[in-house]
Tab-separated table of C-alpha atoms and ligand atoms in Angstrom:
chain	number	residue	atom	x	y	z
A	1	MET	CA	-49.972	63.806	385.627
A	2	GLU	CA	-46.705	64.110	383.973
A	3	ARG	CA	-46.645	64.182	380.249
A	4	LYS	CA	-43.304	63.558	378.813
A	5	ASN	CA	-42.443	65.248	375.463
A	6	LEU	CA	-41.891	61.959	373.413
A	7	TRP	CA	-39.105	63.706	371.274
A	8	GLN	CA	-37.045	63.957	374.366
A	9	THR	CA	-37.170	60.293	375.088
A	10	TYR	CA	-36.263	58.862	371.786
A	11	SER	CA	-32.825	57.500	370.789
A	12	GLU	CA	-31.218	58.063	367.215
A	13	ALA	CA	-32.339	54.749	366.106
A	14	GLN	CA	-35.837	55.349	367.210
A	15	ILE	CA	-35.940	58.815	365.343
A	16	ARG	CA	-34.989	56.972	362.354
A	17	GLU	CA	-37.753	54.671	362.698
A	18	LEU	CA	-40.094	57.274	363.707
A	19	GLU	CA	-39.310	58.830	360.173
A	20	GLU	CA	-40.096	55.512	358.415
A	21	VAL	CA	-43.175	55.281	360.120
A	22	ASN	CA	-44.457	58.493	358.892
A	23	ALA	CA	-43.002	58.170	355.554
A	24	GLN	CA	-45.359	55.071	355.409
A	25	TYR	CA	-48.283	57.254	357.004
A	26	ARG	CA	-47.848	60.139	354.305
A	27	THR	CA	-47.900	57.575	351.279
A	28	CYS	CA	-51.146	56.076	353.051
A	29	LEU	CA	-52.886	59.541	353.291
A	30	ASP	CA	-51.780	60.567	349.763
A	31	GLU	CA	-53.427	57.282	348.295
A	32	GLY	CA	-56.589	57.313	350.608
A	33	LYS	CA	-58.288	60.613	350.483
A	34	THR	CA	-61.634	59.188	350.284
A	35	GLU	CA	-63.322	56.146	352.468
A	36	ARG	CA	-63.003	54.078	349.106
A	37	GLU	CA	-59.662	54.787	348.418
A	38	CYS	CA	-58.787	54.024	352.271
A	39	VAL	CA	-60.453	50.646	352.011
A	40	LYS	CA	-58.490	49.986	348.606
A	41	LYS	CA	-55.183	50.922	350.330
A	42	THR	CA	-55.988	48.812	353.612
A	43	ILE	CA	-56.932	45.719	351.231
A	44	GLU	CA	-53.455	46.284	349.216
A	45	LEU	CA	-51.429	46.468	352.447
A	46	ALA	CA	-53.356	43.546	354.220
A	47	GLU	CA	-53.208	41.155	351.309
A	48	ALA	CA	-49.433	41.630	351.241
A	49	GLU	CA	-49.375	40.612	354.692
A	50	GLY	CA	-51.292	37.244	353.899
A	51	TYR	CA	-54.833	38.460	354.610
A	52	ARG	CA	-57.511	36.741	352.436
A	53	ASN	CA	-60.962	37.846	351.627
A	54	MET	CA	-63.454	36.259	353.718
A	55	LYS	CA	-65.993	36.315	351.081
A	56	ASP	CA	-63.760	33.786	348.952
A	57	LEU	CA	-63.405	31.545	352.095
A	58	ILE	CA	-67.005	31.616	352.808
A	59	LYS	CA	-67.759	30.654	349.252
A	60	ALA	CA	-65.189	27.900	349.133
A	61	GLY	CA	-66.179	26.502	352.788
A	62	THR	CA	-62.516	27.178	354.199
A	63	LYS	CA	-62.466	27.274	357.888
A	64	ILE	CA	-60.324	29.457	359.992
A	65	HIS	CA	-57.394	28.351	362.276
A	66	ALA	CA	-55.402	30.207	365.062
A	67	GLY	CA	-52.944	32.681	363.089
A	68	ASP	CA	-55.245	33.070	359.971
A	69	LYS	CA	-55.757	36.526	358.633
A	70	VAL	CA	-58.953	37.401	357.005
A	71	TYR	CA	-60.670	40.842	355.898
A	72	MET	CA	-64.287	41.729	354.781
A	73	ASP	CA	-64.886	44.840	353.035
A	74	TYR	CA	-68.235	46.414	353.151
A	75	MET	CA	-69.554	48.165	349.998
A	76	GLY	CA	-66.024	49.328	349.424
A	77	LYS	CA	-66.300	51.817	352.087
A	78	ALA	CA	-65.734	50.004	355.478
A	79	ILE	CA	-63.501	47.206	356.337
A	80	VAL	CA	-63.125	45.016	359.232
A	81	LEU	CA	-59.864	42.733	359.455
A	82	PHE	CA	-59.322	39.766	361.789
A	83	GLN	CA	-56.382	37.824	362.922
A	84	ALA	CA	-57.504	34.684	364.554
A	85	GLY	CA	-55.963	33.790	367.940
A	86	THR	CA	-55.212	30.911	369.759
A	87	ALA	CA	-57.901	31.233	372.671
A	88	PRO	CA	-61.505	30.373	371.772
A	89	VAL	CA	-63.322	33.116	369.947
A	90	GLU	CA	-66.141	33.698	372.439
A	91	GLU	CA	-63.419	34.821	374.915
A	92	GLY	CA	-63.610	37.942	372.848
A	93	MET	CA	-61.506	40.024	370.479
A	94	ASN	CA	-59.195	43.121	370.980
A	95	ILE	CA	-60.857	45.551	368.392
A	96	LEU	CA	-59.011	48.633	367.153
A	97	GLY	CA	-61.645	51.076	365.497
A	98	ALA	CA	-61.347	54.200	363.487
A	99	HIS	CA	-63.018	55.998	361.074
A	100	ILE	CA	-61.990	56.642	357.199
A	101	ASP	CA	-64.330	59.247	356.308
A	102	SER	CA	-63.226	63.027	356.624
A	103	PRO	CA	-64.992	66.285	356.253
A	104	ARG	CA	-65.208	67.367	352.572
A	105	ILE	CA	-67.247	68.844	349.975
A	106	ASP	CA	-69.327	66.422	347.895
A	107	VAL	CA	-70.938	67.002	344.424
A	108	LYS	CA	-74.649	67.282	344.117
A	109	GLN	CA	-76.616	64.493	341.809
A	110	ASN	CA	-77.665	67.287	339.109
A	111	PRO	CA	-74.468	69.301	339.515
A	112	LEU	CA	-73.618	70.374	335.965
A	113	TYR	CA	-74.340	74.368	335.026
A	114	GLU	CA	-73.081	77.428	333.295
A	115	ASN	CA	-73.409	80.919	334.415
A	116	GLU	CA	-71.769	83.610	332.180
A	117	GLY	CA	-69.182	81.581	330.507
A	118	LEU	CA	-68.285	79.838	333.893
A	119	ALA	CA	-68.921	76.035	334.304
A	120	TYR	CA	-69.778	74.790	337.714
A	121	LEU	CA	-70.545	71.501	339.606
A	122	ASP	CA	-73.073	72.311	342.413
A	123	THR	CA	-72.170	70.969	345.771
A	124	HIS	CA	-73.215	70.070	349.169
A	125	TYR	CA	-70.718	69.905	352.036
A	126	TYR	CA	-70.038	66.858	354.171
A	127	GLY	CA	-69.657	66.758	357.935
A	128	GLY	CA	-68.738	69.569	360.224
A	129	VAL	CA	-66.663	72.150	357.939
A	130	LYS	CA	-65.879	75.514	358.550
A	131	LYS	CA	-67.066	76.588	355.186
A	132	TYR	CA	-64.978	79.539	354.539
A	133	GLN	CA	-61.815	77.487	355.138
A	134	TRP	CA	-62.498	75.793	351.872
A	135	LEU	CA	-62.601	78.914	349.652
A	136	SER	CA	-59.801	79.978	347.351
A	137	ILE	CA	-57.372	76.742	347.746
A	138	PRO	CA	-56.671	74.193	345.054
A	139	LEU	CA	-59.213	71.282	345.055
A	140	ALA	CA	-59.243	67.896	343.650
A	141	LEU	CA	-62.087	65.580	342.629
A	142	HIS	CA	-62.084	62.147	343.592
A	143	GLY	CA	-64.730	59.367	343.491
A	144	VAL	CA	-66.663	56.982	341.347
A	145	ILE	CA	-69.274	57.372	338.500
A	146	VAL	CA	-71.295	54.133	338.172
A	147	LYS	CA	-73.059	53.677	334.685
A	148	LYS	CA	-76.418	52.226	334.435
A	149	ASN	CA	-74.801	49.060	333.375
A	150	GLY	CA	-72.986	48.671	336.564
A	151	GLU	CA	-69.489	49.865	335.224
A	152	LYS	CA	-67.782	52.043	337.767
A	153	VAL	CA	-65.572	54.720	336.478
A	154	GLU	CA	-63.191	55.963	338.916
A	155	VAL	CA	-62.197	59.589	338.935
A	156	CYS	CA	-59.216	61.450	340.241
A	157	VAL	CA	-58.271	64.839	339.347
A	158	GLY	CA	-56.159	67.465	340.702
A	159	GLU	CA	-53.265	65.304	342.454
A	160	LYS	CA	-50.705	64.559	339.668
A	161	GLU	CA	-48.281	67.474	338.679
A	162	THR	CA	-49.715	67.439	335.408
A	163	ASP	CA	-53.380	67.431	336.407
A	164	PRO	CA	-55.359	70.890	336.565
A	165	VAL	CA	-56.927	71.759	340.039
A	166	LEU	CA	-60.284	73.187	340.474
A	167	VAL	CA	-61.632	75.850	342.986
A	168	ILE	CA	-64.307	77.580	345.029
A	169	ASN	CA	-63.518	81.088	344.692
A	170	ASP	CA	-63.832	83.522	347.705
A	171	LEU	CA	-65.021	87.425	347.057
A	172	LEU	CA	-62.436	89.662	346.734
A	173	PRO	CA	-61.860	92.029	349.661
A	174	HIS	CA	-62.232	95.194	347.665
A	175	LEU	CA	-66.051	94.240	347.447
A	176	GLY	CA	-66.113	92.459	350.591
A	177	ALA	CA	-67.127	94.855	353.010
A	178	ARG	CA	-70.674	93.728	353.622
A	179	GLN	CA	-69.251	90.142	353.439
A	180	ARG	CA	-67.047	90.815	356.399
A	181	GLU	CA	-69.643	92.219	358.965
A	182	LYS	CA	-71.336	88.697	358.809
A	183	LEU	CA	-70.825	85.894	361.497
A	184	ALA	CA	-68.310	83.436	360.152
A	185	LYS	CA	-71.078	80.662	359.915
A	186	ASP	CA	-73.047	82.830	357.469
A	187	PHE	CA	-69.744	84.313	355.647
A	188	ILE	CA	-70.678	81.954	352.698
A	189	ASP	CA	-73.940	80.105	351.956
A	190	GLY	CA	-73.975	76.433	351.244
A	191	GLU	CA	-75.302	77.196	347.916
A	192	GLN	CA	-72.396	79.711	347.059
A	193	MET	CA	-69.847	76.649	347.419
A	194	ASP	CA	-69.934	75.699	343.747
A	195	LEU	CA	-66.991	74.345	342.096
A	196	LEU	CA	-65.264	76.123	339.242
A	197	ILE	CA	-64.626	73.605	336.392
A	198	GLY	CA	-64.280	75.499	333.212
A	199	ASN	CA	-64.313	78.368	331.161
A	200	ARG	CA	-63.660	77.646	327.487
A	201	PRO	CA	-66.796	77.164	325.018
A	202	GLU	CA	-66.892	74.441	322.574
A	203	ASP	CA	-68.295	76.720	319.995
A	204	LYS	CA	-70.180	79.816	319.529
A	205	GLU	CA	-73.291	78.430	320.444
A	206	GLU	CA	-75.269	79.082	323.934
A	207	ASN	CA	-73.986	77.016	327.058
A	208	ALA	CA	-70.704	76.108	324.991
A	209	VAL	CA	-68.613	75.592	328.198
A	210	THR	CA	-70.629	73.012	329.644
A	211	ARG	CA	-70.912	71.370	326.238
A	212	ARG	CA	-67.096	71.209	326.057
A	213	ILE	CA	-66.992	69.865	329.705
A	214	LYS	CA	-69.527	67.130	328.561
A	215	ASN	CA	-67.267	66.415	325.913
A	216	LEU	CA	-64.477	66.115	327.889
A	217	LEU	CA	-66.236	63.683	330.437
A	218	LYS	CA	-67.271	61.479	327.345
A	219	GLU	CA	-63.814	61.377	325.958
A	220	ARG	CA	-61.813	60.861	329.183
A	221	TYR	CA	-64.540	58.578	331.211
A	222	ASP	CA	-66.964	57.666	328.740
A	223	VAL	CA	-69.825	58.813	330.765
A	224	GLU	CA	-72.691	61.151	330.240
A	225	GLU	CA	-74.037	64.132	332.100
A	226	GLU	CA	-76.959	61.875	333.351
A	227	ASP	CA	-74.294	59.493	334.971
A	228	PHE	CA	-73.717	62.319	337.664
A	229	LEU	CA	-77.043	60.680	339.066
A	230	SER	CA	-75.355	57.900	340.379
A	231	ALA	CA	-71.903	59.241	341.035
A	232	GLU	CA	-70.017	59.550	344.594
A	233	LEU	CA	-67.801	62.377	343.830
A	234	GLU	CA	-65.720	63.938	346.614
A	235	ILE	CA	-64.064	67.309	346.614
A	236	VAL	CA	-60.787	67.446	348.975
A	237	PRO	CA	-57.825	69.540	349.232
A	238	ALA	CA	-55.417	68.765	346.155
A	239	GLY	CA	-51.786	68.062	347.090
A	240	LYS	CA	-49.894	65.816	349.400
A	241	ALA	CA	-49.404	65.158	352.914
A	242	ARG	CA	-46.166	67.341	354.049
A	243	ASP	CA	-43.940	67.432	356.731
A	244	CYS	CA	-44.583	70.862	358.677
A	245	GLY	CA	-42.369	72.915	360.686
A	246	LEU	CA	-38.835	74.198	360.107
A	247	ASP	CA	-37.749	71.100	362.103
A	248	ASN	CA	-39.694	68.619	360.142
A	249	SER	CA	-41.554	67.715	363.445
A	250	MET	CA	-45.015	67.551	362.373
A	251	ILE	CA	-47.501	66.541	359.641
A	252	LEU	CA	-49.717	68.591	357.628
A	253	ALA	CA	-52.209	66.793	355.555
A	254	TYR	CA	-56.015	66.453	354.814
A	255	GLY	CA	-58.074	63.950	356.658
A	256	GLN	CA	-56.002	63.274	359.443
A	257	ASP	CA	-59.495	63.229	361.189
A	258	ASP	CA	-59.443	60.088	361.430
A	259	ARG	CA	-56.879	58.499	359.263
A	260	VAL	CA	-54.314	59.225	361.722
A	261	CYS	CA	-55.850	56.520	363.732
A	262	ALA	CA	-57.156	54.545	361.062
A	263	PHE	CA	-53.684	53.852	359.465
A	264	THR	CA	-51.667	53.458	362.618
A	265	SER	CA	-54.495	50.956	363.858
A	266	LEU	CA	-53.800	49.331	360.340
A	267	PHE	CA	-50.140	49.420	360.740
A	268	ALA	CA	-50.303	47.765	364.313
A	269	ILE	CA	-52.572	44.679	363.275
A	270	LEU	CA	-50.455	44.223	360.056
A	271	ARG	CA	-47.576	43.743	362.366
A	272	ALA	CA	-48.973	41.583	364.597
A	273	GLU	CA	-47.220	38.074	365.112
A	274	GLU	CA	-49.156	35.551	367.262
A	275	VAL	CA	-52.127	36.620	369.021
A	276	ALA	CA	-53.991	35.091	371.980
A	277	ARG	CA	-57.354	36.612	371.515
A	278	THR	CA	-58.562	37.586	368.160
A	279	SER	CA	-57.265	40.827	366.907
A	280	CYS	CA	-59.635	43.030	365.087
A	281	CYS	CA	-59.416	46.203	363.030
A	282	LEU	CA	-62.577	48.001	362.043
A	283	LEU	CA	-62.446	50.918	359.888
A	284	VAL	CA	-65.631	52.335	359.009
A	285	ASP	CA	-67.405	55.311	357.050
A	286	LYS	CA	-70.096	57.951	357.824
A	287	GLU	CA	-68.667	58.928	361.381
A	288	GLU	CA	-68.602	62.867	360.353
A	289	ILE	CA	-72.427	62.666	359.686
A	290	GLY	CA	-73.410	60.705	362.681
A	291	SER	CA	-72.500	57.208	361.635
A	292	THR	CA	-75.533	56.542	359.798
A	293	GLY	CA	-75.921	54.662	356.489
A	294	ALA	CA	-75.186	50.924	355.736
A	295	SER	CA	-71.447	51.438	355.958
A	296	GLY	CA	-71.389	53.514	359.087
A	297	MET	CA	-71.169	52.383	362.596
A	298	THR	CA	-74.939	52.368	363.314
A	299	SER	CA	-75.373	49.497	360.568
A	300	ARG	CA	-75.189	46.099	361.491
A	301	PHE	CA	-72.238	45.349	358.945
A	302	PHE	CA	-69.945	45.026	361.732
A	303	GLU	CA	-72.018	42.382	363.758
A	304	ASN	CA	-72.493	40.524	360.671
A	305	ALA	CA	-68.895	40.277	359.876
A	306	VAL	CA	-68.454	38.894	363.294
A	307	ALA	CA	-70.884	36.216	362.898
A	308	GLU	CA	-69.493	35.161	359.593
A	309	TYR	CA	-65.963	35.323	361.465
A	310	VAL	CA	-67.198	33.035	364.145
A	311	LEU	CA	-68.961	30.926	361.704
A	312	LEU	CA	-65.746	30.311	359.915
A	313	ASN	CA	-63.768	29.322	362.875
A	314	GLU	CA	-62.985	25.587	362.920
A	315	GLY	CA	-64.572	23.644	365.644
A	316	VAL	CA	-66.791	26.520	366.837
A	317	GLU	CA	-70.387	25.614	366.608
A	318	TYR	CA	-72.134	28.792	365.591
A	319	ASN	CA	-75.054	30.042	367.556
A	320	ASP	CA	-76.539	33.307	368.698
A	321	ILE	CA	-75.105	33.250	372.153
A	322	VAL	CA	-71.526	32.485	370.760
A	323	LEU	CA	-71.642	35.963	368.691
A	324	ARG	CA	-72.926	37.607	371.758
A	325	ARG	CA	-70.189	36.484	373.983
A	326	THR	CA	-67.608	37.085	371.420
A	327	LEU	CA	-69.056	40.618	371.293
A	328	ALA	CA	-69.344	41.126	374.786
A	329	ASN	CA	-66.300	39.907	375.887
A	330	SER	CA	-64.271	42.058	373.418
A	331	LYS	CA	-62.371	45.215	374.516
A	332	MET	CA	-61.959	48.124	372.087
A	333	LEU	CA	-59.849	51.230	371.350
A	334	SER	CA	-62.278	53.479	369.738
A	335	SER	CA	-59.921	55.668	368.154
A	336	ASP	CA	-60.621	59.164	366.915
A	337	VAL	CA	-58.838	62.413	366.799
A	338	SER	CA	-58.382	64.467	370.033
A	339	ALA	CA	-58.440	68.393	369.882
A	340	GLY	CA	-54.670	69.192	370.555
A	341	PHE	CA	-54.032	71.942	372.934
A	342	ASP	CA	-53.623	75.181	370.689
A	343	PRO	CA	-51.949	78.184	372.500
A	344	MET	CA	-53.577	80.676	370.028
A	345	TYR	CA	-56.984	79.658	371.456
A	346	GLU	CA	-56.118	78.855	375.042
A	347	ASP	CA	-59.478	80.090	376.395
A	348	VAL	CA	-61.468	76.910	374.762
A	349	TYR	CA	-59.125	74.166	376.992
A	350	GLU	CA	-58.776	73.264	380.404
A	351	LYS	CA	-55.031	72.667	380.453
A	352	ARG	CA	-54.967	70.002	382.954
A	353	ASN	CA	-57.214	67.884	381.075
A	354	ALA	CA	-56.375	68.701	377.552
A	355	ALA	CA	-54.240	66.689	375.114
A	356	PHE	CA	-50.827	67.970	373.797
A	357	LEU	CA	-48.853	67.485	370.490
A	358	ALA	CA	-45.951	65.056	371.077
A	359	ARG	CA	-47.128	63.815	374.222
A	360	GLY	CA	-48.518	60.574	373.014
A	361	PRO	CA	-51.595	58.824	372.750
A	362	VAL	CA	-54.841	60.127	374.384
A	363	PHE	CA	-57.353	58.448	376.260
A	364	ASN	CA	-60.735	59.780	376.914
A	365	LYS	CA	-63.019	58.364	379.514
A	366	TYR	CA	-65.872	60.005	378.012
A	367	THR	CA	-66.582	62.461	375.146
A	368	GLY	CA	-69.779	64.255	374.545
A	369	SER	CA	-70.863	67.690	375.393
A	370	GLY	CA	-73.035	69.684	377.970
A	371	GLY	CA	-72.873	67.057	380.974
A	372	LYS	CA	-71.266	64.158	378.936
A	373	SER	CA	-74.380	64.075	376.627
A	374	GLY	CA	-73.993	61.038	374.143
A	375	SER	CA	-70.579	59.723	375.668
A	376	ASN	CA	-69.540	56.400	376.043
A	377	ASP	CA	-67.898	56.525	379.552
A	378	ALA	CA	-65.276	54.103	379.814
A	379	ASN	CA	-65.148	51.859	383.050
A	380	PRO	CA	-62.272	52.694	385.329
A	381	GLU	CA	-61.730	49.042	385.712
A	382	TYR	CA	-60.729	48.757	381.851
A	383	ILE	CA	-58.911	51.863	382.121
A	384	ALA	CA	-56.749	50.405	384.924
A	385	GLN	CA	-56.063	47.455	382.764
A	386	LEU	CA	-54.876	49.863	379.872
A	387	ARG	CA	-52.642	51.822	382.314
A	388	GLN	CA	-50.813	48.487	383.315
A	389	ILE	CA	-50.470	47.280	379.450
A	390	MET	CA	-49.126	50.836	378.647
A	391	GLU	CA	-46.804	51.018	381.440
A	392	GLU	CA	-45.283	47.466	380.652
A	393	ALA	CA	-44.837	48.214	377.004
A	394	GLY	CA	-43.035	51.703	378.127
A	395	VAL	CA	-45.865	53.826	376.187
A	396	ASN	CA	-46.323	57.327	377.273
A	397	PHE	CA	-49.913	58.208	377.191
A	398	GLN	CA	-52.065	61.223	378.150
A	399	THR	CA	-55.766	61.673	379.077
A	400	ALA	CA	-57.959	64.478	377.882
A	401	GLU	CA	-61.224	65.879	377.624
A	402	LEU	CA	-62.526	67.826	374.379
A	403	GLY	CA	-62.175	71.388	375.441
A	404	ARG	CA	-63.780	73.143	378.714
A	405	VAL	CA	-66.821	71.847	380.161
A	406	ASP	CA	-69.442	74.011	378.689
A	407	VAL	CA	-67.685	74.878	375.371
A	408	GLY	CA	-68.601	72.231	372.969
A	409	GLY	CA	-67.958	68.800	372.779
A	410	GLY	CA	-67.760	66.019	370.284
A	411	GLY	CA	-68.452	62.022	369.969
A	412	THR	CA	-67.212	59.069	367.931
A	413	ILE	CA	-68.099	55.539	367.365
A	414	ALA	CA	-67.436	54.307	370.922
A	415	TYR	CA	-70.929	54.590	372.185
A	416	LEU	CA	-72.090	52.478	369.264
A	417	MET	CA	-69.600	49.728	370.283
A	418	SER	CA	-70.735	49.778	373.790
A	419	VAL	CA	-74.535	48.366	373.069
A	420	TYR	CA	-72.657	44.870	372.632
A	421	GLY	CA	-71.547	45.418	376.669
A	422	MET	CA	-68.051	45.529	375.501
A	423	GLU	CA	-65.426	47.420	377.362
A	424	VAL	CA	-64.661	50.476	375.025
A	425	ILE	CA	-62.751	53.702	375.421
A	426	ASP	CA	-62.491	56.425	373.059
A	427	SER	CA	-58.519	57.031	372.362
A	428	GLY	CA	-56.775	58.798	369.754
A	429	VAL	CA	-53.867	61.376	368.332
A	430	ALA	CA	-54.046	65.003	369.306
A	431	VAL	CA	-54.590	67.163	366.101
A	432	LEU	CA	-54.392	71.050	365.602
A	433	GLY	CA	-56.927	72.438	363.214
A	434	MET	CA	-59.144	69.504	363.264
A	435	HIS	CA	-61.813	69.432	360.321
A	436	ALA	CA	-59.603	72.361	358.257
A	437	PRO	CA	-58.562	71.194	354.942
A	438	TRP	CA	-55.020	70.870	356.414
A	439	GLU	CA	-54.893	69.465	359.788
A	440	THR	CA	-51.523	69.098	361.933
A	441	THR	CA	-50.412	66.115	363.944
A	442	SER	CA	-46.726	65.267	365.635
A	443	LYS	CA	-44.804	62.826	364.068
A	444	ALA	CA	-43.897	61.710	367.527
A	445	ASP	CA	-47.454	60.883	368.158
A	446	VAL	CA	-47.882	58.882	364.991
A	447	TYR	CA	-44.850	56.877	365.961
A	448	GLU	CA	-45.441	56.254	369.399
A	449	ALA	CA	-47.745	53.397	368.613
A	450	VAL	CA	-44.923	51.731	366.693
A	451	ARG	CA	-42.834	52.061	369.945
A	452	CYS	CA	-45.543	50.412	372.207
A	453	TYR	CA	-45.804	47.469	370.057
A	454	GLU	CA	-42.113	46.727	369.660
A	455	ALA	CA	-41.965	46.986	373.355
A	456	LYS	CA	-44.368	44.225	373.856
A	457	THR	CA	-42.691	41.775	376.387
A	458	SER	CA	-44.800	38.602	375.968
A	459	LEU	CA	-47.639	37.672	373.949
A	460	GLN	CA	-50.348	37.136	376.435
A	461	LYS	CA	-51.135	38.177	380.064
A	462	ARG	CA	-53.896	37.664	382.366
A	463	ASP	CA	-55.943	40.608	383.441
A	464	ALA	CA	-57.719	41.033	386.579
A	465	MET	CA	-60.823	39.511	385.292
A	466	GLY	CA	-59.216	36.545	384.087
A	467	CYS	CA	-59.430	37.224	380.279
A	468	GLY	CA	-56.183	36.787	378.291
A	469	ILE	CA	-55.000	40.322	377.096
A	470	PRO	CA	-51.978	40.177	374.633
A	471	ASP	CA	-49.715	43.168	374.869
A	472	PHE	CA	-50.593	43.592	371.314
A	473	ILE	CA	-53.423	45.642	372.533
A	474	ALA	CA	-51.364	47.857	374.108
A	475	SER	CA	-49.669	48.465	370.666
A	476	LEU	CA	-52.910	48.568	369.102
A	477	PHE	CA	-53.950	50.989	371.363
A	478	MET	CA	-50.890	53.305	370.690
A	479	TYR	CA	-51.536	53.391	367.190
A	480	HIS	CA	-54.939	54.171	367.520
A	481	VAL	CA	-54.511	56.830	369.362
A	482	PRO	CA	-56.866	58.537	369.647
A	483	VAL	CA	-59.231	60.728	370.272
A	484	LEU	CA	-62.147	62.343	371.408
A	485	CYS	CA	-63.339	64.108	368.952
A	486	CYS	CA	-65.381	64.301	366.399
A	487	SER	CA	-68.001	63.404	364.809
A	488	ALA	CA	-71.271	63.324	365.984
A	489	GLY	CA	-70.270	65.955	368.443
A	490	HIS	CA	-68.977	68.174	365.541
A	491	ARG	CA	-71.900	68.624	363.720
B	1	MN	MN1	-64.143	64.651	362.778
B	2	MN	MN1	-63.003	61.793	364.076
């Protein structure tokens, strides 16, 4: 299969547009470094495009008609957007899904302590991280502290030029001889990964460094140490997304798994004009720890949101079978990042079935590991439809597996959506250094989704099964780009 280098296909005008899309993407990455921040940014962008909060419509008894745009967030950590189509809702939706949580280090519930004049926050890492990568780099603290009275205090330290940053220190090489003999997985113990946050005592008494920290917390956020009990504080690499490469061809940023798929999916749905089938964009939490929890994909929140959406449709008499048909007739691009081929680690890939940077969005018929275990295995009938849509939209794509057969593997949310009996395929964007504090993508891969959308020639086509599929899905698809990777499998 030929994989074109996207850069060799673009005109000057396309390159300019590519830079615009990537500038917007970088801004979204900078403002969305946690799942909560991503939901906030999504709502801001969606409302600017005329999306309304479904909760308000439900309260007011307002019905939805073709062309209406609505969203529903879930606990501020996951969100679903719908753009109503002209076709009956039970014909199904075109769904773009991705996750907005990323590997990171979380603060424990009782975190604050002092040892020999150094104040720390105790931590527990989140997702499949290589622990040693997080040592001795500037870190930022993002999240919320919720007080007993329900007041929510937002915290973000380490991102502004004038902010201090925080750090988890590594051992100096001079004293690291024994450490270096350890296996990488044991290189640093999870309990040694505490965040250094202070060194200046308040007074001459005992524990004066933590006392000063507590006073600062009181002064700046009006919180007590006890309030850590009900806080959700995430430690992420400090700093902005940057162009990467002497030729500015790539992006180096934190959390591109899976925000490169989430934000491109979002851009795509926000640009949609008229659609035949309902367009849906689903951005979920908790993928990196197995999609568990109320805001993760194993929760019923998506199904509940679709039920609410069906109920809001003017002229639709809601019942269980309408909801089931809506879900079963849907078609989804479940987007997550794919492991980009890295020549430095050639031996873990099988080149003919690997994803390459700047070769376009990636489709993964299956993910999983060790005999496709745990994978959603997309139907060739569906893949054939996607090939047709992509070709008509002039989009270059590639197919891949996550590494050599017996080397490892991964999984994403596709298999959880397949429980509804809908067509779904893993798709995504190729990433180098996935799950590292700083991950690399190609700006061409980010942009290719845009190209796909703009190449659309008509609003609706009929597929072989007789279901209307707007070209729009092709664009979505691109954006999503996808992936294969990660989550469940990474663990
Ligand atoms: Mn991942
Ligand atoms: Mn992922």
